[in-house]
Tab-separated table of C-alpha atoms in Angstrom:
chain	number	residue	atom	x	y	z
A	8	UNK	CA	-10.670	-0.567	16.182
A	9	UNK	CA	-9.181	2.401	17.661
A	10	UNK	CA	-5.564	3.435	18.961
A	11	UNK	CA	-6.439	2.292	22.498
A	12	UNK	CA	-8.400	-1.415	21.826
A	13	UNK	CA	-5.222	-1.626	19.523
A	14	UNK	CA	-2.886	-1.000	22.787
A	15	UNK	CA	-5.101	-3.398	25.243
A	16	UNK	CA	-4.607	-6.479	22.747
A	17	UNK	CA	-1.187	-6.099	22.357
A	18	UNK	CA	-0.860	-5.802	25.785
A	19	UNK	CA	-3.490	-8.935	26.261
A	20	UNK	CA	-1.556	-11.053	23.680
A	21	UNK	CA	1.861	-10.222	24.866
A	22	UNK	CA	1.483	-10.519	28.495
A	23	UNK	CA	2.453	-7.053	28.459
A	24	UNK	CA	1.164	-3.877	30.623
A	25	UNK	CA	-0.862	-0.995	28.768
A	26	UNK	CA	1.986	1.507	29.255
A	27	UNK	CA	4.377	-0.816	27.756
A	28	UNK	CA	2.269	-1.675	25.106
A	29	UNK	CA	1.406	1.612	24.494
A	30	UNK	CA	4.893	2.832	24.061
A	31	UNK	CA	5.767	-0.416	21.302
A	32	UNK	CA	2.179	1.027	19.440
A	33	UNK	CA	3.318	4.793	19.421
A	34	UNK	CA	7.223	3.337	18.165
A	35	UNK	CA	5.352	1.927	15.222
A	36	UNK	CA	3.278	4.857	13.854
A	37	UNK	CA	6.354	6.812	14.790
A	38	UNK	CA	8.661	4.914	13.258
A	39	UNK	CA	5.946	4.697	9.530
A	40	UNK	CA	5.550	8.316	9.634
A	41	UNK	CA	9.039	9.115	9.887
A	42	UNK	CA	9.983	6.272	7.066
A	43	UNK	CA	7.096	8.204	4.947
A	44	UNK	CA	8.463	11.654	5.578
A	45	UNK	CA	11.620	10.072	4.494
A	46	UNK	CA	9.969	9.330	1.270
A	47	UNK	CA	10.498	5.396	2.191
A	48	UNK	CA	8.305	2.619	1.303
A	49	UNK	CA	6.924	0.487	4.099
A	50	UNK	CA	6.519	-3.451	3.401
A	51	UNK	CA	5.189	-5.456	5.989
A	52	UNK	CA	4.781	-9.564	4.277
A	53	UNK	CA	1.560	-10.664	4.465
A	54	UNK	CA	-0.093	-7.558	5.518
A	55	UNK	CA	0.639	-4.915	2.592
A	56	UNK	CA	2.811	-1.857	2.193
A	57	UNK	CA	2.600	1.753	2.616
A	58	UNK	CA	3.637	4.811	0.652
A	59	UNK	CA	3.547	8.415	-0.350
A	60	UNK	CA	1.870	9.208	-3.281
A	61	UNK	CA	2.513	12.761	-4.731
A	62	UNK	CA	-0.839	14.450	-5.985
A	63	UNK	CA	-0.696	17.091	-8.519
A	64	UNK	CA	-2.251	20.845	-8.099
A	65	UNK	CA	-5.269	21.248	-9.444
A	66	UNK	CA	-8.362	23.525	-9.750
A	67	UNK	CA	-11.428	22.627	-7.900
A	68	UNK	CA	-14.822	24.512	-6.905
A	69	UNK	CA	-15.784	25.931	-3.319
A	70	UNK	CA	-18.428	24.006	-2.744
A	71	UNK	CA	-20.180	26.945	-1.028
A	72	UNK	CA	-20.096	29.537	-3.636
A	73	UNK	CA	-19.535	27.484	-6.801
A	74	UNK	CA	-15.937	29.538	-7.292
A	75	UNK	CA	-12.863	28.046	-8.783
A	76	UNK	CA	-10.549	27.784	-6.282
A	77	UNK	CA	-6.535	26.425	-6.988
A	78	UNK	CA	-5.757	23.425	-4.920
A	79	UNK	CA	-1.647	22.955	-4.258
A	80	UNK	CA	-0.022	19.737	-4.968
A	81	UNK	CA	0.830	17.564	-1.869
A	82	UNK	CA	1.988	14.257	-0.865
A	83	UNK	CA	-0.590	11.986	0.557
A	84	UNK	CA	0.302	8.212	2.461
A	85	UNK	CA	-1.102	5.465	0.824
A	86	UNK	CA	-1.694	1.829	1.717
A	87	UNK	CA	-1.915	-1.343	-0.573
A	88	UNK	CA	-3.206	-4.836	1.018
A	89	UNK	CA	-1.418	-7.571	0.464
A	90	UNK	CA	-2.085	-10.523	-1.223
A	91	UNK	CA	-2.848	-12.646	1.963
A	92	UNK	CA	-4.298	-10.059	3.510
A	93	UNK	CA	-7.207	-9.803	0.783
A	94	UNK	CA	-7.558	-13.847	0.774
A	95	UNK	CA	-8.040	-13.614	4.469
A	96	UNK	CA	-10.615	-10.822	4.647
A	97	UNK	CA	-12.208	-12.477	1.191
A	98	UNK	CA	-12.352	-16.232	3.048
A	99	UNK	CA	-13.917	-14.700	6.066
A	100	UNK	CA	-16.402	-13.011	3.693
A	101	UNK	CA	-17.144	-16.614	2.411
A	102	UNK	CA	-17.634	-18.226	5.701
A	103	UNK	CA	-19.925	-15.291	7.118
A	104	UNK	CA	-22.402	-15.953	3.603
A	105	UNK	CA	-21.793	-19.884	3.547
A	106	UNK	CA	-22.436	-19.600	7.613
């Protein structure tokens, strides 16, 4: 699903145009980035949670020449399913092989 299918069911489900829903859609990513930047976990029951993890520099190869090149640390986001969210996509896994 992309950005804009994501705005035209909100705006379906809500009653809602596509410039308003677009607007709600952009609030949210805004509002996880900024809660990541902040270094802030995200927990959305039901769904799962998202964070920053901090990866550590390392040394890796350039895949092109075969040199060692060093690779900085940096802080990448990070997302963990929740529990109902796994039982849902597992039961519809189920049904689609039972089906």
């Amino acid at each position: 699903m992309t950005k804009a299918e994501l705005v035209e069911e909100v705006a379906r489900a809500a009653e809602l145009t596509k410039k308003d829903s677009e607007v709600i859609v952009d609030e949210v990513f805004k509002n996880i980035i900024q809660s990541l930047n902040r270094g802030e976990k995200i927990e959305l029951r039901g769904f799962g949670s998202f964070r920053v993890r901090k990866r550590d520099a390392r040394r890796g190869r350039n895949p092109k020449t075969g040199d060692p090149v060093d690779i900085p640390a940096k802080r990448v986001p990070y997302f963990k399913p929740g529990k109902e969210l796994k039982e849902l996509i597992n039961d519809k896994v189920e049904e689609q092989a039972a089906g």
